[in-house]
CSV table of C-alpha atoms in Angstrom, one decimal:
chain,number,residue,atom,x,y,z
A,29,UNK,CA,61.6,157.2,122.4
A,30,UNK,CA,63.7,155.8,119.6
A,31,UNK,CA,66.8,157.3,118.8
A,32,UNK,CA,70.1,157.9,116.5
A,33,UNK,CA,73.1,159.8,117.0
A,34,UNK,CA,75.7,160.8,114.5
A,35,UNK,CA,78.8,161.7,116.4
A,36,UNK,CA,80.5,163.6,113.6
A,37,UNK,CA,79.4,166.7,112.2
A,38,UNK,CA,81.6,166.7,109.6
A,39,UNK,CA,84.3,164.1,107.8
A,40,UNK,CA,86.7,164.7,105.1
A,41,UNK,CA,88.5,161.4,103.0
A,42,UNK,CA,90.5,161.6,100.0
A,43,UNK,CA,88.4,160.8,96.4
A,44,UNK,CA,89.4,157.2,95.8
A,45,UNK,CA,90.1,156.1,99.6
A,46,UNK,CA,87.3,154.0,101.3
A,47,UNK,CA,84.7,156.1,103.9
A,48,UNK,CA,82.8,155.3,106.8
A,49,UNK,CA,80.1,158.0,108.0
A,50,UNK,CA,78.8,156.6,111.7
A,51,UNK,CA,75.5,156.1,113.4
A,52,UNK,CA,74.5,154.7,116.5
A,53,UNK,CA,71.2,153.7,117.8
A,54,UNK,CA,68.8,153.4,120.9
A,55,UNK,CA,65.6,151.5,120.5
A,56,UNK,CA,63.7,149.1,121.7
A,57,UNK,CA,63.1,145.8,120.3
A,58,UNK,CA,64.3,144.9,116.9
A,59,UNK,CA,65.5,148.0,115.1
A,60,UNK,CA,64.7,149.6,111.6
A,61,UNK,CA,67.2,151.8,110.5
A,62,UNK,CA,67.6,154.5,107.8
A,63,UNK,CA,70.4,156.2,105.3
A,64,UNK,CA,69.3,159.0,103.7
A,65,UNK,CA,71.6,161.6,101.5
A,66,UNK,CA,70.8,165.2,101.1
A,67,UNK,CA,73.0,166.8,98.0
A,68,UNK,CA,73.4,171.2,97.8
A,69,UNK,CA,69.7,172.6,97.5
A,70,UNK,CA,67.8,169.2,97.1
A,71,UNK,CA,65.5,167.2,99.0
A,72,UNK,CA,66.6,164.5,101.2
A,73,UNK,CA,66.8,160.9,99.0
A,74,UNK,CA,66.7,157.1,100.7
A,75,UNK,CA,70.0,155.3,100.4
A,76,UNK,CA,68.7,152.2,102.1
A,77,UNK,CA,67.3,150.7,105.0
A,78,UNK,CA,67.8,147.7,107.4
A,79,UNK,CA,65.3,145.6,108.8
A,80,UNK,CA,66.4,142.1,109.5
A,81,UNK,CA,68.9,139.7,108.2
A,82,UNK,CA,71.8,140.5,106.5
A,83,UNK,CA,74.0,142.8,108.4
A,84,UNK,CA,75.6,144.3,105.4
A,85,UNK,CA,72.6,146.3,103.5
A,86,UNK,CA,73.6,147.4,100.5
A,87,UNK,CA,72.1,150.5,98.7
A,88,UNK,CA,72.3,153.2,96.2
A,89,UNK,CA,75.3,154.7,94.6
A,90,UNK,CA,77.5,151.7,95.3
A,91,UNK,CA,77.2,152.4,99.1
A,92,UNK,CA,76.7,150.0,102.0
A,93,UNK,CA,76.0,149.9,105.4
A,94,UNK,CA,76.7,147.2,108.4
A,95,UNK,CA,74.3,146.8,111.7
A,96,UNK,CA,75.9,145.8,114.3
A,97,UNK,CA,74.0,145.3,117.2
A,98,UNK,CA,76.8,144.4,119.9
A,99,UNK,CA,78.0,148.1,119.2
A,100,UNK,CA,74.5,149.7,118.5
A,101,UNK,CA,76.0,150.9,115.5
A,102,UNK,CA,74.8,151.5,111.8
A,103,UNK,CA,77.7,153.0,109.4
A,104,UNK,CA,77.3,153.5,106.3
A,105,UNK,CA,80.2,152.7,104.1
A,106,UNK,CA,81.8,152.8,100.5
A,107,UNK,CA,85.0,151.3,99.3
A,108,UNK,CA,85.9,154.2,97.2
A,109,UNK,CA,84.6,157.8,97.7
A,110,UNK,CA,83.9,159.7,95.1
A,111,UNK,CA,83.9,163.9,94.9
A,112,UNK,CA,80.2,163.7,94.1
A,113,UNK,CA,79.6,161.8,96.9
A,114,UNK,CA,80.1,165.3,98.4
A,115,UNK,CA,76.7,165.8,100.4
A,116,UNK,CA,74.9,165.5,103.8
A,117,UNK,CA,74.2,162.2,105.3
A,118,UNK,CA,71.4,161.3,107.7
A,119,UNK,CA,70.5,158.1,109.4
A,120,UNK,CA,66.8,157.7,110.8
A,121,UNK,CA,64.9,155.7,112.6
A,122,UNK,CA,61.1,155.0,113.4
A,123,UNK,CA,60.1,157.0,116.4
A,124,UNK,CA,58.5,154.7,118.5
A,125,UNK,CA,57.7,150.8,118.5
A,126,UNK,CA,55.4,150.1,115.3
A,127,UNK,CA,55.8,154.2,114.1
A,128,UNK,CA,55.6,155.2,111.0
A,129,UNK,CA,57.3,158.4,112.0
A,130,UNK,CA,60.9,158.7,111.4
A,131,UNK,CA,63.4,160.2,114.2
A,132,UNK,CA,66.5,161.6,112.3
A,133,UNK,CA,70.1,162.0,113.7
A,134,UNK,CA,71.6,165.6,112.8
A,135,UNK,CA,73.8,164.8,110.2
A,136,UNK,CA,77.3,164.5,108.9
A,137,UNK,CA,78.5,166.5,106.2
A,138,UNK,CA,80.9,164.6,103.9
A,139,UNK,CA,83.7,166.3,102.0
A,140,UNK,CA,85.7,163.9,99.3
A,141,UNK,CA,88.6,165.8,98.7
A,142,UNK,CA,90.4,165.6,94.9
B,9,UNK,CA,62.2,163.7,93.5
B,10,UNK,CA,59.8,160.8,93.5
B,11,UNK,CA,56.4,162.7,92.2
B,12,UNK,CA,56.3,165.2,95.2
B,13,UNK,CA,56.4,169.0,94.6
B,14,UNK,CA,56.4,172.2,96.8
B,15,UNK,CA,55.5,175.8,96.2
B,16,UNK,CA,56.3,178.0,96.6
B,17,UNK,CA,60.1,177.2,96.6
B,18,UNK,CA,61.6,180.0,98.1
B,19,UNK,CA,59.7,183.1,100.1
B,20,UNK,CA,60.3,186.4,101.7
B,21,UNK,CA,57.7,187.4,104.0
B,22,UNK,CA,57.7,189.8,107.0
B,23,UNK,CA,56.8,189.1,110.5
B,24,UNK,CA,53.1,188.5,111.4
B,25,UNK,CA,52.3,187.6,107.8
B,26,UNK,CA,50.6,184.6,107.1
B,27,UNK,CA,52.0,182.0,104.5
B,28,UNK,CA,50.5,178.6,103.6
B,29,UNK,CA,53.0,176.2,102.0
B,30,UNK,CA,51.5,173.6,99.3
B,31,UNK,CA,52.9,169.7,99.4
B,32,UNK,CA,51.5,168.2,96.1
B,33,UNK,CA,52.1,164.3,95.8
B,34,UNK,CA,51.4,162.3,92.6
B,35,UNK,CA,52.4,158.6,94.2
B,36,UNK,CA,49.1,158.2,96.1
B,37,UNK,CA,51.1,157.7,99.7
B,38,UNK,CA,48.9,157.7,102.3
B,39,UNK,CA,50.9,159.5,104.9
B,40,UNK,CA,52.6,163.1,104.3
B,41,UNK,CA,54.8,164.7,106.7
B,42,UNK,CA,56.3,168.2,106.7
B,43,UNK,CA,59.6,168.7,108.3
B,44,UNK,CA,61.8,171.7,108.9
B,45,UNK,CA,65.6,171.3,108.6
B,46,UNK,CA,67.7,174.4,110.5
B,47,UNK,CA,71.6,173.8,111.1
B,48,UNK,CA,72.6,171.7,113.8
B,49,UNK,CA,69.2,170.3,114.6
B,50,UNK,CA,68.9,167.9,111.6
B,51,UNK,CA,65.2,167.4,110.4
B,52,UNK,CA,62.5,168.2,112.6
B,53,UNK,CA,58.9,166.8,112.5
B,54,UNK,CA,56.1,169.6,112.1
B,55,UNK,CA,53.3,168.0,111.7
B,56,UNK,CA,51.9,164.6,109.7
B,57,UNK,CA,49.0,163.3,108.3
B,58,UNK,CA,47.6,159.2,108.2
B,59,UNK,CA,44.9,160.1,105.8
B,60,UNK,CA,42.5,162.8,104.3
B,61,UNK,CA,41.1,165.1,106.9
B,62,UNK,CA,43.7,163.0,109.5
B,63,UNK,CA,46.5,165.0,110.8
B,64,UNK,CA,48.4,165.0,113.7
B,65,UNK,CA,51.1,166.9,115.9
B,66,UNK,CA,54.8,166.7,115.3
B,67,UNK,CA,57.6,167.2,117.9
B,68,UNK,CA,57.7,171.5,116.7
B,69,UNK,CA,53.9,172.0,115.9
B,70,UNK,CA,53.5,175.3,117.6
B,71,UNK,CA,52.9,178.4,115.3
B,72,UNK,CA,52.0,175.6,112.1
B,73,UNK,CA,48.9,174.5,111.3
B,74,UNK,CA,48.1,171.9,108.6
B,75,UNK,CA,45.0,170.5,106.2
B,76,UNK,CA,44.4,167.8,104.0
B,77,UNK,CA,41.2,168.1,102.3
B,78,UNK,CA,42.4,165.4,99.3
B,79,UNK,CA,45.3,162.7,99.1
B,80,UNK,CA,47.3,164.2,97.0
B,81,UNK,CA,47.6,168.2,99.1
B,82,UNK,CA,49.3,168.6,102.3
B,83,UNK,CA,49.6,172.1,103.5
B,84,UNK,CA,50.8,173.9,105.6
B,85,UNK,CA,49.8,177.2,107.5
B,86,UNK,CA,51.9,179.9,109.4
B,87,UNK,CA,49.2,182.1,111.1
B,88,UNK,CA,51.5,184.9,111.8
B,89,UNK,CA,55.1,184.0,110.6
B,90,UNK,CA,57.9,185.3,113.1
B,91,UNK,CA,61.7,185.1,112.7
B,92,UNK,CA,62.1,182.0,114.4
B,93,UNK,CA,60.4,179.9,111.7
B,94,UNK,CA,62.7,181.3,108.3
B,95,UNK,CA,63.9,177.9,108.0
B,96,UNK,CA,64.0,175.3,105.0
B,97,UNK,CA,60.0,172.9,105.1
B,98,UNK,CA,60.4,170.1,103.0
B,99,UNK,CA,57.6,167.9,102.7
B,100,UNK,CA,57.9,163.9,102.6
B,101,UNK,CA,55.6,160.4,101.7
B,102,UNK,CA,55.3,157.4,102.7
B,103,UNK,CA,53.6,154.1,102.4
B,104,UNK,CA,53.9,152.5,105.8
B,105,UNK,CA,54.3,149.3,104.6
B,106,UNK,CA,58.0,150.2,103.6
B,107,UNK,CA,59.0,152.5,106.2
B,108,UNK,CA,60.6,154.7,103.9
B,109,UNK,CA,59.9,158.3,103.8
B,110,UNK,CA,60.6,160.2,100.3
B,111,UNK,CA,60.9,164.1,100.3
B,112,UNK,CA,60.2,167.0,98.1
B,113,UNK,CA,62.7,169.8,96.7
B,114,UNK,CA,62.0,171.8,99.4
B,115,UNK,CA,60.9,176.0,100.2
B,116,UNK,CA,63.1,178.4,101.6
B,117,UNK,CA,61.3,180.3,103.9
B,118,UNK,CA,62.6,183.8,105.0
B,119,UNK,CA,60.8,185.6,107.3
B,120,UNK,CA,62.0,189.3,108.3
């Protein structure tokens, strides 16, 4: 089975300073990945999504995200964090080879602090 | 939240009740998914469906129950609701063409 891990429950950055929120993978093959952000008392909303080429994705809200497959690793990124950016951050990934199912890591919660 | 509503959106119910959930979609996606997202285990697949009348197990199936008698209605079923499953269901679309999965607001389910 397909898998992401999110090592960090939680990370705090100051509003204006650049954030990272991290994600590492196991799967077989050539991997899709997943952002997804979840703000207070909503549903979960895509960020963005890799699938091949470019190792910088970007997505919504100005953020970003680099695959790197020598590391397993898919963090999502922004240059300058914002207090609304405030919210809880998955990353996903199919369950299986060819699935349309998506296996989701257990997420960070972001604070940006003023 | 991309043409996908849930109700109810929040719920009390007391042990051994049923309760049906309703995931209406206006997007025509093929597949619908319900999940169920409880603190430190992330989101957590139910149960799915690849078409009307096609629905399949998730990796926390037991206790749910799901139908799909039209494209656009995914819901789900607690029998008999126990403690363990007051939790927050949000439902979710997808094409499978784009991989991406797009969710509802969301119910609140409290059972007691």
């Amino acid at each position: 089975a397909q898998s992401v891990a999110q090592p960090e429950d939680q990370v705090n950055v100051a509003e204006g300073n650049p954030l990272t929120v991290k994600c590492t993978y196991s799967v077989s093959g050539n991997p899709y990945l997943f952002w997804y952000v979840q703000y207070p008392n909503r549903g979960l909303q895509f960020l963005l999504k890799y699938i091949t080429g470019d190792n910088l994705v970007k997505g919504s809200y100005g953020f970003e995200a680099e695959f790197n497959k020598s590391q397993t690793s898919f963090h999502l990124k922004k240059p300058s964090a914002l207090v609304s950016d405030s919210a809880l951050y998955f990353c996903a990934v199919p369950s299986g080879a060819g699935s349309y199912q998506l296996t989701f890591g257990k997420g960070t919660k972001l604070s940006v602090i003023p | 939240d991309a043409g996908i509503t849930q109700s109810p959106r929040h719920k009390v119910t007391e042990t051994g009740t049923p309760v049906t959930l309703r995931c209406h979609q206006t997007e025509n996606h093929r597949y619908m998914y319900w999940y169920r997202q409880d603190p430190g285990h992330g989101l957590r697949l139910i149960h799915y469906s690849y078409g009307v009348k096609d629905t399949d197990k998730g990796e926390v199936s037991d206790g749910y129950s799901v139908s799909r008698s039209k494209t656009e209605d995914f819901l789900l079923t607690l029998e008999s609701a126990t403690s363990s499953q007051t939790s927050v269901y949000f439902c979710a679309i997808s094409e499978r063409v784009t991989y991406e999965q797009y969710f509802g607001p969301g119910t609140r389910l409290t059972v007691t």
